Amino acid sequence: MVYYDAAETLSRVEIERLQLERLRASLKQAAKSPFYAKHFAACDFDPASVATLADVRRIPFTTKQHLRDSYPDAMLAMPLSEMVRMHASSGTTGTPTVIYHTQNDLDWWASLMARCMYMAGLRRTDVFQNMSGYGLFTGGLGIHYGAERLGCLTIPAGAGNSHRQIKLLTDFKVTGIHIIPSYALYLSAVFAELGIDPKSLSLRIALVGAEPYTEETRRRLEEIYGIKAYNSYGLSEMNGPGVAFECQEQHGMHVWEDAYLAEIVDPATGEPVPDGELGELVMTTLGREGMPVVRYRTRDMTRFLTEPCPCGRVHRRIDRLHGRCDDMLIVKGVNIFPMQIERVLMAMPEVGQDYLIVLERDGYIDNIRVKVEIRDEYFVEDMRQLGALQKRIAARLRDELLVTPKVELVERNSLPKTEGKATRVLDMRGNGA
Ligand code: ADP
Ligand code: ZN
């Protein structure tokens, strides 16, 4: 096995020793910020008192609201003049939050990102096209600097403009891409329209992340494009991409534990869940100097995978994300994650590349309607067959969800498209829902 960084070969004991050392330094650094000075004082916490990793649990969580309240710069642990870049979260769930970086922070981030890309099999000889939005979104510059650090010829294509994306992919014999899953599905339909088989390109590796998707979607993408697709997880508060990444095993994502301290807690109680159980990921930066973030509640639901990874890296793996705790829908008293719906749909060959979940209220009763894009070749079939397909999809969804959704079959390209992360749920239940 070849590694990009010696940190990948650390043993469990070495990782934990390094984590403790970095945690202590990082908490001391955090205490220099107005926010953490107050946060620590409020619970009588002294960073110098940290003797074990578990001591971190004495510190109350940092939440998205804390970051918003600290707007614009109350979490800075160094003078603003030391900062060289800022990013903001894409604001999927409300007001964006701002994260600042020093030059050291950016270097560290780029090397983590390069490590991920190397692990996925990319090398300096690859031609890499980054198809995510640039600007404040970290999937742009974050991935970009990682690819350059690795030495790839890097094409900053940005989001959208599918015909140009395809032209770049073709003309420059691109071998690696970064793409969000909903766009990758959409782009495959554009390829089909143009009569180009994506398998005829030089593409071999895709880094796919920034939003939840299922194993079924990954398989679909690998088949359509003739590539290997690796899951990529990150969030602005922890830099952005480069936090956790799949190795060649494609089974769970290694969290870089020399850079982050990861915990998984019960979202209701805040207490750690036993290893292997589902909970909310909580993360602490161990290497960031400009704006350390301590015990950040990501709201992302996952579990630690407990078996050792055959790749030899002992950095702990997290399972594919189930979505955010606030993505969970409650319909007729049943908890539903949009990814359960995607899993069913993407496993059915008749289903096209897009879907939309609509929540409706009928009097006092909540209903769930799933609009499903159907492949062209199935849409021309007669009404009876379409009716049967509709029933089959509804039945499979009912088996998975335990409530029966209304299923509506729609033609390709008839669902609304967004440039960035896909909107999977439309809530039409009115206020208070
Ligand atoms: P926002 O919170 O506004 O979307 P970010 O751009 O920081 O801003 O997005 C980070 C979030 O994106 C994560 O907290 C997670 O919910 C989601 N995400 C990122 N990568 C993945 C992935 N591979 N699988 C599932 N969700 C992901
Ligand atoms: Zn591995």
Short mmCIF file of C-alpha atoms and ligand atoms in Angstrom, two decimals:
data_model
loop_
_atom_site.label_atom_id
_atom_site.label_comp_id
_atom_site.label_asym_id
_atom_site.label_seq_id
_atom_site.Cartn_x
_atom_site.Cartn_y
_atom_site.Cartn_z
CA MET A 1 0.00 0.00 0.00
CA VAL A 2 1.31 3.44 -0.87
CA TYR A 3 0.52 6.46 1.22
CA TYR A 4 0.67 10.17 0.54
CA ASP A 5 1.37 11.18 4.11
CA ALA A 6 3.18 9.41 6.94
CA ALA A 7 0.20 10.30 9.16
CA GLU A 8 -1.78 7.62 7.34
CA THR A 9 0.43 4.89 8.79
CA LEU A 10 0.06 5.86 12.45
CA SER A 11 -1.05 3.18 14.88
CA ARG A 12 -4.02 3.64 17.23
CA VAL A 13 -1.75 4.50 20.13
CA GLU A 14 0.22 7.00 18.06
CA ILE A 15 -2.95 8.63 16.74
CA GLU A 16 -4.35 9.09 20.21
CA ARG A 17 -1.09 10.43 21.57
CA LEU A 18 -0.93 12.95 18.73
CA GLN A 19 -4.59 13.85 19.17
CA LEU A 20 -4.13 14.61 22.85
CA GLU A 21 -1.10 16.78 22.19
CA ARG A 22 -2.90 18.66 19.41
CA LEU A 23 -6.14 18.92 21.35
CA ARG A 24 -4.40 20.63 24.22
CA ALA A 25 -2.69 23.09 21.89
CA SER A 26 -5.87 23.66 19.94
CA LEU A 27 -7.99 24.38 23.02
CA LYS A 28 -5.37 26.80 24.27
CA GLN A 29 -5.47 28.50 20.90
CA ALA A 30 -9.29 28.53 20.86
CA ALA A 31 -9.33 30.24 24.27
CA LYS A 32 -7.76 33.29 22.61
CA SER A 33 -10.98 33.94 20.70
CA PRO A 34 -13.66 36.09 22.34
CA PHE A 35 -16.24 33.36 21.80
CA TYR A 36 -14.32 30.48 23.36
CA ALA A 37 -12.92 32.63 26.16
CA LYS A 38 -16.55 33.14 27.23
CA HIS A 39 -17.67 29.61 26.38
CA PHE A 40 -14.91 28.04 28.48
CA ALA A 41 -15.34 30.50 31.35
CA ALA A 42 -19.08 29.79 31.49
CA CYS A 43 -18.39 26.14 32.33
CA ASP A 44 -15.25 26.79 34.34
CA PHE A 45 -13.13 24.92 31.85
CA ASP A 46 -9.38 25.38 31.77
CA PRO A 47 -7.65 24.03 28.61
CA ALA A 48 -4.53 23.29 30.70
CA SER A 49 -6.56 20.78 32.71
CA VAL A 50 -7.00 18.38 29.77
CA ALA A 51 -5.30 15.09 30.63
CA THR A 52 -7.15 12.64 28.38
CA LEU A 53 -9.16 12.83 25.16
CA ALA A 54 -12.34 12.15 27.12
CA ASP A 55 -11.82 15.44 28.99
CA VAL A 56 -13.15 17.19 25.93
CA ARG A 57 -16.61 16.07 27.05
CA ARG A 58 -16.47 18.62 29.83
CA ILE A 59 -16.83 21.35 27.19
CA PRO A 60 -20.36 22.19 26.02
CA PHE A 61 -21.00 21.73 22.29
CA THR A 62 -20.55 24.46 19.73
CA THR A 63 -23.66 24.82 17.56
CA LYS A 64 -24.46 26.44 14.26
CA GLN A 65 -26.28 29.11 16.29
CA HIS A 66 -23.07 29.93 18.17
CA LEU A 67 -21.34 30.44 14.84
CA ARG A 68 -24.14 32.71 13.68
CA ASP A 69 -24.04 34.67 16.93
CA SER A 70 -20.29 35.11 16.49
CA TYR A 71 -20.78 36.72 13.09
CA PRO A 72 -18.63 38.19 11.70
CA ASP A 73 -15.45 37.38 13.62
CA ALA A 74 -15.92 36.59 17.34
CA MET A 75 -14.43 33.11 16.86
CA LEU A 76 -11.10 34.33 15.53
CA ALA A 77 -8.18 33.23 17.67
CA MET A 78 -5.71 35.46 15.84
CA PRO A 79 -5.87 39.03 14.52
CA LEU A 80 -7.91 39.53 11.36
CA SER A 81 -4.73 40.69 9.61
CA GLU A 82 -3.37 37.11 9.85
CA MET A 83 -6.32 35.74 7.91
CA VAL A 84 -5.94 35.20 4.19
CA ARG A 85 -9.26 33.70 3.20
CA MET A 86 -12.84 33.31 4.31
CA HIS A 87 -15.51 30.85 3.28
CA ALA A 88 -19.15 30.56 4.20
CA SER A 89 -21.35 27.49 4.43
CA SER A 90 -23.77 27.27 1.55
CA GLY A 91 -26.64 28.13 3.86
CA THR A 92 -28.68 25.03 2.99
CA THR A 93 -30.47 25.37 6.32
CA GLY A 94 -30.45 29.11 7.07
CA THR A 95 -28.10 32.09 7.42
CA PRO A 96 -24.58 31.22 6.30
CA THR A 97 -21.74 31.03 8.79
CA VAL A 98 -18.28 32.39 8.13
CA ILE A 99 -15.00 30.52 8.55
CA TYR A 100 -11.58 32.20 8.29
CA HIS A 101 -8.22 30.65 7.44
CA THR A 102 -4.60 31.69 7.87
CA GLN A 103 -2.01 30.68 5.29
CA ASN A 104 -0.96 27.77 7.53
CA ASP A 105 -4.57 26.66 7.75
CA LEU A 106 -4.90 26.68 3.98
CA ASP A 107 -1.66 24.71 3.56
CA TRP A 108 -2.82 22.13 6.05
CA TRP A 109 -6.21 21.84 4.35
CA ALA A 110 -4.65 21.45 0.89
CA SER A 111 -2.40 18.67 2.16
CA LEU A 112 -5.37 16.85 3.76
CA MET A 113 -7.26 17.15 0.51
CA ALA A 114 -4.30 15.89 -1.54
CA ARG A 115 -4.06 12.95 0.86
CA CYS A 116 -7.70 12.05 0.15
CA MET A 117 -7.24 12.28 -3.59
CA TYR A 118 -4.12 10.15 -3.54
CA MET A 119 -5.92 7.56 -1.44
CA ALA A 120 -8.64 7.40 -4.11
CA GLY A 121 -5.95 6.66 -6.69
CA LEU A 122 -5.32 10.05 -8.26
CA ARG A 123 -1.72 10.98 -9.13
CA ARG A 124 0.14 14.02 -10.40
CA THR A 125 -0.26 12.74 -13.95
CA ASP A 126 -4.06 12.95 -13.76
CA VAL A 127 -6.10 15.68 -15.38
CA PHE A 128 -8.66 16.79 -12.85
CA GLN A 129 -11.86 18.74 -13.47
CA ASN A 130 -13.59 20.34 -10.52
CA MET A 131 -17.29 20.67 -11.34
CA SER A 132 -18.50 22.17 -8.12
CA GLY A 133 -19.34 25.82 -7.56
CA TYR A 134 -16.40 28.06 -6.66
CA GLY A 135 -16.92 31.21 -4.61
CA LEU A 136 -17.86 30.93 -0.96
CA PHE A 137 -18.67 27.22 -1.27
CA THR A 138 -15.70 25.18 -0.06
CA GLY A 139 -16.10 22.43 -2.67
CA GLY A 140 -14.57 24.81 -5.21
CA LEU A 141 -11.30 26.17 -3.84
CA GLY A 142 -10.97 23.39 -1.24
CA ILE A 143 -10.79 20.64 -3.83
CA HIS A 144 -8.95 22.88 -6.25
CA TYR A 145 -5.96 23.50 -3.98
CA GLY A 146 -5.84 19.82 -3.07
CA ALA A 147 -5.64 18.83 -6.72
CA GLU A 148 -2.90 21.38 -7.40
CA ARG A 149 -1.02 20.27 -4.31
CA LEU A 150 -1.10 16.73 -5.64
CA GLY A 151 0.23 18.07 -8.92
CA CYS A 152 -2.72 17.30 -11.18
CA LEU A 153 -3.47 19.50 -14.15
CA THR A 154 -6.48 21.16 -12.54
CA ILE A 155 -9.43 22.53 -14.50
CA PRO A 156 -11.60 24.91 -12.43
CA ALA A 157 -14.75 24.27 -14.44
CA GLY A 158 -17.15 25.40 -11.71
CA ALA A 159 -20.80 24.40 -11.56
CA GLY A 160 -23.34 24.12 -14.35
CA ASN A 161 -22.99 24.72 -18.09
CA SER A 162 -23.20 21.06 -18.94
CA HIS A 163 -22.22 21.29 -22.60
CA ARG A 164 -19.02 23.09 -21.68
CA GLN A 165 -18.32 20.53 -18.93
CA ILE A 166 -18.62 17.74 -21.48
CA LYS A 167 -16.42 19.57 -23.97
CA LEU A 168 -13.71 20.08 -21.33
CA LEU A 169 -13.93 16.45 -20.24
CA THR A 170 -13.50 15.33 -23.83
CA ASP A 171 -10.94 17.81 -25.18
CA PHE A 172 -8.56 17.60 -22.21
CA LYS A 173 -8.91 13.84 -21.69
CA VAL A 174 -9.92 14.40 -18.09
CA THR A 175 -9.27 11.38 -15.85
CA GLY A 176 -10.54 12.62 -12.48
CA ILE A 177 -13.51 14.75 -11.49
CA HIS A 178 -15.15 16.22 -8.43
CA ILE A 179 -18.91 16.39 -8.79
CA ILE A 180 -21.96 16.46 -6.53
CA PRO A 181 -24.14 13.34 -6.89
CA SER A 182 -27.35 15.04 -8.06
CA TYR A 183 -25.44 16.87 -10.78
CA ALA A 184 -23.60 13.71 -11.82
CA LEU A 185 -26.96 12.02 -12.37
CA TYR A 186 -28.28 15.01 -14.27
CA LEU A 187 -25.14 15.26 -16.43
CA SER A 188 -25.50 11.64 -17.45
CA ALA A 189 -28.85 12.55 -19.03
CA VAL A 190 -27.16 15.36 -20.97
CA PHE A 191 -24.59 12.89 -22.26
CA ALA A 192 -27.46 10.69 -23.41
CA GLU A 193 -29.10 13.63 -25.19
CA LEU A 194 -25.87 14.38 -27.03
CA GLY A 195 -25.49 10.74 -27.96
CA ILE A 196 -22.11 10.49 -26.22
CA ASP A 197 -21.31 7.48 -24.08
CA PRO A 198 -19.52 8.74 -20.95
CA LYS A 199 -17.62 5.45 -20.92
CA SER A 200 -15.86 6.51 -24.11
CA LEU A 201 -14.06 9.31 -22.22
CA SER A 202 -10.75 8.93 -20.36
CA LEU A 203 -12.48 9.29 -16.98
CA ARG A 204 -11.51 6.82 -14.27
CA ILE A 205 -12.13 8.39 -10.85
CA ALA A 206 -14.85 10.63 -9.42
CA LEU A 207 -14.88 12.24 -6.01
CA VAL A 208 -18.53 12.51 -5.11
CA GLY A 209 -19.92 14.32 -2.09
CA ALA A 210 -21.25 17.56 -0.56
CA GLU A 211 -24.76 16.12 -0.22
CA PRO A 212 -26.22 12.79 0.85
CA TYR A 213 -26.61 10.01 -1.68
CA THR A 214 -27.04 6.27 -1.49
CA GLU A 215 -24.95 3.24 -2.36
CA GLU A 216 -27.45 2.60 -5.19
CA THR A 217 -26.67 6.01 -6.66
CA ARG A 218 -22.95 5.36 -6.42
CA ARG A 219 -23.37 2.08 -8.31
CA ARG A 220 -25.46 3.79 -10.92
CA LEU A 221 -22.81 6.47 -11.43
CA GLU A 222 -20.00 3.93 -11.62
CA GLU A 223 -21.91 2.02 -14.27
CA ILE A 224 -22.94 4.99 -16.38
CA TYR A 225 -19.52 6.64 -16.37
CA GLY A 226 -17.38 3.50 -16.20
CA ILE A 227 -15.49 4.89 -13.22
CA LYS A 228 -14.81 4.37 -9.54
CA ALA A 229 -16.72 6.86 -7.39
CA TYR A 230 -15.40 7.71 -3.93
CA ASN A 231 -17.48 9.28 -1.22
CA SER A 232 -16.15 12.61 0.04
CA TYR A 233 -17.39 14.23 3.25
CA GLY A 234 -16.69 17.62 4.70
CA LEU A 235 -18.30 20.76 6.01
CA SER A 236 -17.24 24.40 6.00
CA GLU A 237 -16.97 24.53 9.79
CA MET A 238 -14.24 21.85 9.57
CA ASN A 239 -12.63 23.52 6.48
CA GLY A 240 -14.75 21.83 3.84
CA PRO A 241 -13.90 18.71 1.83
CA GLY A 242 -10.99 16.64 3.15
CA VAL A 243 -12.50 15.71 6.53
CA ALA A 244 -13.42 12.08 5.78
CA PHE A 245 -12.89 10.13 2.61
CA GLU A 246 -13.22 6.64 1.19
CA CYS A 247 -10.19 4.50 0.50
CA GLN A 248 -9.98 1.89 -2.27
CA GLU A 249 -12.18 -0.42 -0.19
CA GLN A 250 -15.13 1.97 -0.77
CA HIS A 251 -16.61 0.98 2.53
CA GLY A 252 -16.98 3.88 4.94
CA MET A 253 -14.88 7.04 5.07
CA HIS A 254 -11.68 7.42 7.06
CA VAL A 255 -11.80 10.51 9.27
CA TRP A 256 -8.33 12.07 9.38
CA GLU A 257 -7.85 11.76 13.09
CA ASP A 258 -4.55 13.61 13.15
CA ALA A 259 -6.55 16.66 12.03
CA TYR A 260 -9.92 16.13 13.69
CA LEU A 261 -11.31 14.67 16.86
CA ALA A 262 -14.58 12.93 15.99
CA GLU A 263 -17.30 11.88 18.42
CA ILE A 264 -20.70 10.39 17.74
CA VAL A 265 -23.39 11.33 20.23
CA ASP A 266 -27.05 10.72 20.83
CA PRO A 267 -28.63 13.90 19.40
CA ALA A 268 -31.20 13.97 22.18
CA THR A 269 -28.92 13.58 25.19
CA GLY A 270 -25.52 14.63 23.83
CA GLU A 271 -23.99 11.51 25.39
CA PRO A 272 -21.64 9.31 23.32
CA VAL A 273 -23.36 6.35 21.65
CA PRO A 274 -21.68 2.92 21.76
CA ASP A 275 -19.31 2.30 18.83
CA GLY A 276 -21.22 1.12 15.78
CA GLU A 277 -24.46 2.86 16.71
CA LEU A 278 -26.09 5.65 14.78
CA GLY A 279 -25.76 9.16 16.19
CA GLU A 280 -24.78 12.73 15.43
CA LEU A 281 -21.22 13.45 14.40
CA VAL A 282 -19.46 16.01 16.60
CA MET A 283 -16.09 17.35 15.48
CA THR A 284 -13.17 19.34 16.84
CA THR A 285 -10.41 20.84 14.71
CA LEU A 286 -6.95 19.80 15.86
CA GLY A 287 -4.83 21.66 13.34
CA ARG A 288 -6.47 24.99 12.68
CA GLU A 289 -4.89 28.11 14.17
CA GLY A 290 -6.98 31.00 12.83
CA MET A 291 -10.36 29.75 13.90
CA PRO A 292 -10.40 26.55 15.94
CA VAL A 293 -13.84 25.01 16.41
CA VAL A 294 -14.49 22.78 19.40
CA ARG A 295 -17.09 19.99 19.61
CA TYR A 296 -19.13 21.22 16.69
CA ARG A 297 -22.52 19.56 16.29
CA THR A 298 -22.61 18.74 12.61
CA ARG A 299 -26.23 17.51 12.70
CA ASP A 300 -25.04 14.78 10.34
CA MET A 301 -26.11 11.28 11.29
CA THR A 302 -23.66 8.40 10.94
CA ARG A 303 -21.94 5.61 12.89
CA PHE A 304 -18.37 4.48 13.40
CA LEU A 305 -17.51 1.29 11.55
CA THR A 306 -15.78 -0.91 14.04
CA GLU A 307 -13.97 -3.57 11.96
CA PRO A 308 -10.37 -2.79 10.95
CA CYS A 309 -10.10 -1.55 7.35
CA PRO A 310 -8.25 -3.91 4.99
CA CYS A 311 -6.37 -0.91 3.54
CA GLY A 312 -4.27 -0.80 6.71
CA ARG A 313 -5.17 2.73 7.79
CA VAL A 314 -6.43 2.85 11.34
CA HIS A 315 -8.02 6.30 11.14
CA ARG A 316 -11.58 5.48 12.13
CA ARG A 317 -14.21 5.13 9.45
CA ILE A 318 -17.68 6.64 9.46
CA ASP A 319 -20.57 5.10 7.57
CA ARG A 320 -22.18 6.78 4.57
CA LEU A 321 -24.19 9.69 5.97
CA HIS A 322 -27.88 9.14 6.50
CA GLY A 323 -28.59 12.84 6.07
CA ARG A 324 -28.90 15.52 8.69
CA CYS A 325 -31.02 15.07 11.77
CA ASP A 326 -33.10 17.98 10.50
CA ASP A 327 -33.70 16.22 7.15
CA MET A 328 -35.84 13.68 8.91
CA LEU A 329 -39.48 13.87 7.87
CA ILE A 330 -42.32 12.82 10.09
CA VAL A 331 -45.31 11.65 8.11
CA LYS A 332 -48.27 10.00 9.80
CA GLY A 333 -46.09 9.53 12.85
CA VAL A 334 -43.42 7.65 10.92
CA ASN A 335 -39.83 8.91 10.69
CA ILE A 336 -38.52 9.02 7.15
CA PHE A 337 -35.13 10.00 5.76
CA PRO A 338 -35.13 11.14 2.12
CA MET A 339 -32.24 8.72 1.52
CA GLN A 340 -34.56 5.77 2.19
CA ILE A 341 -36.62 6.94 -0.76
CA GLU A 342 -33.56 7.46 -2.95
CA ARG A 343 -32.32 3.97 -2.14
CA VAL A 344 -35.54 2.41 -3.46
CA LEU A 345 -35.75 4.61 -6.55
CA MET A 346 -32.15 4.35 -7.69
CA ALA A 347 -32.29 0.57 -7.55
CA MET A 348 -35.09 0.50 -10.16
CA PRO A 349 -33.92 0.53 -13.79
CA GLU A 350 -37.08 2.27 -15.03
CA VAL A 351 -36.39 5.28 -12.81
CA GLY A 352 -34.48 8.16 -14.36
CA GLN A 353 -31.95 10.46 -12.69
CA ASP A 354 -34.12 12.73 -10.56
CA TYR A 355 -36.90 12.73 -8.01
CA LEU A 356 -38.67 15.12 -5.64
CA ILE A 357 -40.42 14.45 -2.35
CA VAL A 358 -43.44 16.69 -1.73
CA LEU A 359 -45.11 16.89 1.64
CA GLU A 360 -48.75 17.88 1.48
CA ARG A 361 -51.54 18.41 3.94
CA ASP A 362 -54.96 17.10 3.21
CA GLY A 363 -57.21 18.50 5.94
CA TYR A 364 -55.40 17.31 9.05
CA ILE A 365 -53.61 14.45 7.36
CA ASP A 366 -50.06 14.71 6.07
CA ASN A 367 -49.34 13.01 2.80
CA ILE A 368 -46.15 12.27 1.05
CA ARG A 369 -45.98 12.50 -2.73
CA VAL A 370 -42.95 11.31 -4.61
CA LYS A 371 -42.42 12.67 -8.10
CA VAL A 372 -40.27 10.22 -9.98
CA GLU A 373 -38.51 10.86 -13.25
CA ILE A 374 -38.96 7.96 -15.64
CA ARG A 375 -36.54 6.98 -18.39
CA ASP A 376 -37.62 8.03 -21.87
CA GLU A 377 -37.89 4.48 -23.15
CA TYR A 378 -40.45 3.65 -20.46
CA PHE A 379 -42.44 6.82 -20.90
CA VAL A 380 -43.57 5.92 -24.41
CA GLU A 381 -45.24 2.77 -23.11
CA ASP A 382 -48.99 2.61 -22.85
CA MET A 383 -50.93 3.98 -19.92
CA ARG A 384 -51.64 0.58 -18.47
CA GLN A 385 -47.98 -0.24 -18.17
CA LEU A 386 -47.22 3.14 -16.68
CA GLY A 387 -49.97 2.58 -14.13
CA ALA A 388 -48.44 -0.77 -13.21
CA LEU A 389 -45.01 0.81 -12.83
CA GLN A 390 -46.46 3.51 -10.61
CA LYS A 391 -48.02 0.86 -8.39
CA ARG A 392 -44.79 -1.12 -8.25
CA ILE A 393 -42.80 1.94 -7.15
CA ALA A 394 -45.44 2.80 -4.52
CA ALA A 395 -45.33 -0.76 -3.17
CA ARG A 396 -41.54 -0.78 -2.88
CA LEU A 397 -41.62 2.57 -1.13
CA ARG A 398 -44.29 1.35 1.24
CA ASP A 399 -42.15 -1.68 2.15
CA GLU A 400 -39.23 0.62 2.96
CA LEU A 401 -41.09 3.49 4.64
CA LEU A 402 -44.11 1.75 6.18
CA VAL A 403 -46.39 4.49 4.87
CA THR A 404 -47.85 4.52 1.38
CA PRO A 405 -46.76 7.54 -0.65
CA LYS A 406 -48.54 8.88 -3.71
CA VAL A 407 -46.30 8.27 -6.67
CA GLU A 408 -46.35 10.54 -9.70
CA LEU A 409 -44.37 9.60 -12.79
CA VAL A 410 -42.84 12.53 -14.61
CA GLU A 411 -40.82 12.98 -17.78
CA ARG A 412 -37.12 13.66 -17.89
CA ASN A 413 -36.16 17.26 -17.09
CA SER A 414 -39.54 18.21 -15.69
CA LEU A 415 -38.39 18.61 -12.08
CA PRO A 416 -36.83 21.89 -10.91
CA LYS A 417 -33.02 21.98 -11.05
CA THR A 418 -30.66 23.86 -8.75
CA GLU A 419 -27.05 24.80 -9.49
CA GLY A 420 -25.69 23.55 -6.19
CA LYS A 421 -26.93 20.97 -3.76
CA ALA A 422 -30.21 19.39 -4.80
CA THR A 423 -33.46 20.20 -3.03
CA ARG A 424 -34.96 16.78 -2.38
CA VAL A 425 -37.94 17.82 -0.29
CA LEU A 426 -40.62 20.39 -0.94
CA ASP A 427 -42.80 21.06 2.08
CA MET A 428 -46.23 22.33 1.02
CA ARG A 429 -47.87 21.79 4.40
CA GLY A 430 -47.95 25.49 5.21
CA ASN A 431 -46.69 27.13 8.39
CA GLY A 432 -46.33 25.19 11.58
CA ALA A 433 -45.75 21.90 9.74
P1 ADP B 1 -24.36 23.79 4.29
O1 ADP B 1 -24.43 23.32 5.72
O2 ADP B 1 -24.94 25.14 4.11
O3 ADP B 1 -24.84 22.79 3.27
P2 ADP B 1 -21.58 23.10 3.71
O4 ADP B 1 -21.21 23.40 2.31
O5 ADP B 1 -20.59 23.31 4.75
O6 ADP B 1 -22.83 23.98 4.02
O7 ADP B 1 -22.10 21.60 3.71
C1 ADP B 1 -21.70 20.63 4.62
C2 ADP B 1 -22.77 19.61 4.76
O8 ADP B 1 -23.00 18.91 3.53
C3 ADP B 1 -22.44 18.51 5.74
O9 ADP B 1 -22.68 18.91 7.06
C4 ADP B 1 -23.37 17.40 5.27
O10 ADP B 1 -24.67 17.58 5.75
C5 ADP B 1 -23.38 17.57 3.77
N1 ADP B 1 -22.42 16.64 3.15
C6 ADP B 1 -21.16 16.92 2.75
N2 ADP B 1 -20.57 15.82 2.21
C7 ADP B 1 -21.48 14.81 2.29
C8 ADP B 1 -21.47 13.43 1.92
N3 ADP B 1 -20.43 12.85 1.35
N4 ADP B 1 -22.57 12.71 2.21
C9 ADP B 1 -23.64 13.28 2.79
N5 ADP B 1 -23.72 14.57 3.15
C10 ADP B 1 -22.64 15.34 2.90
ZN ZN B 2 -9.39 1.95 4.35
#
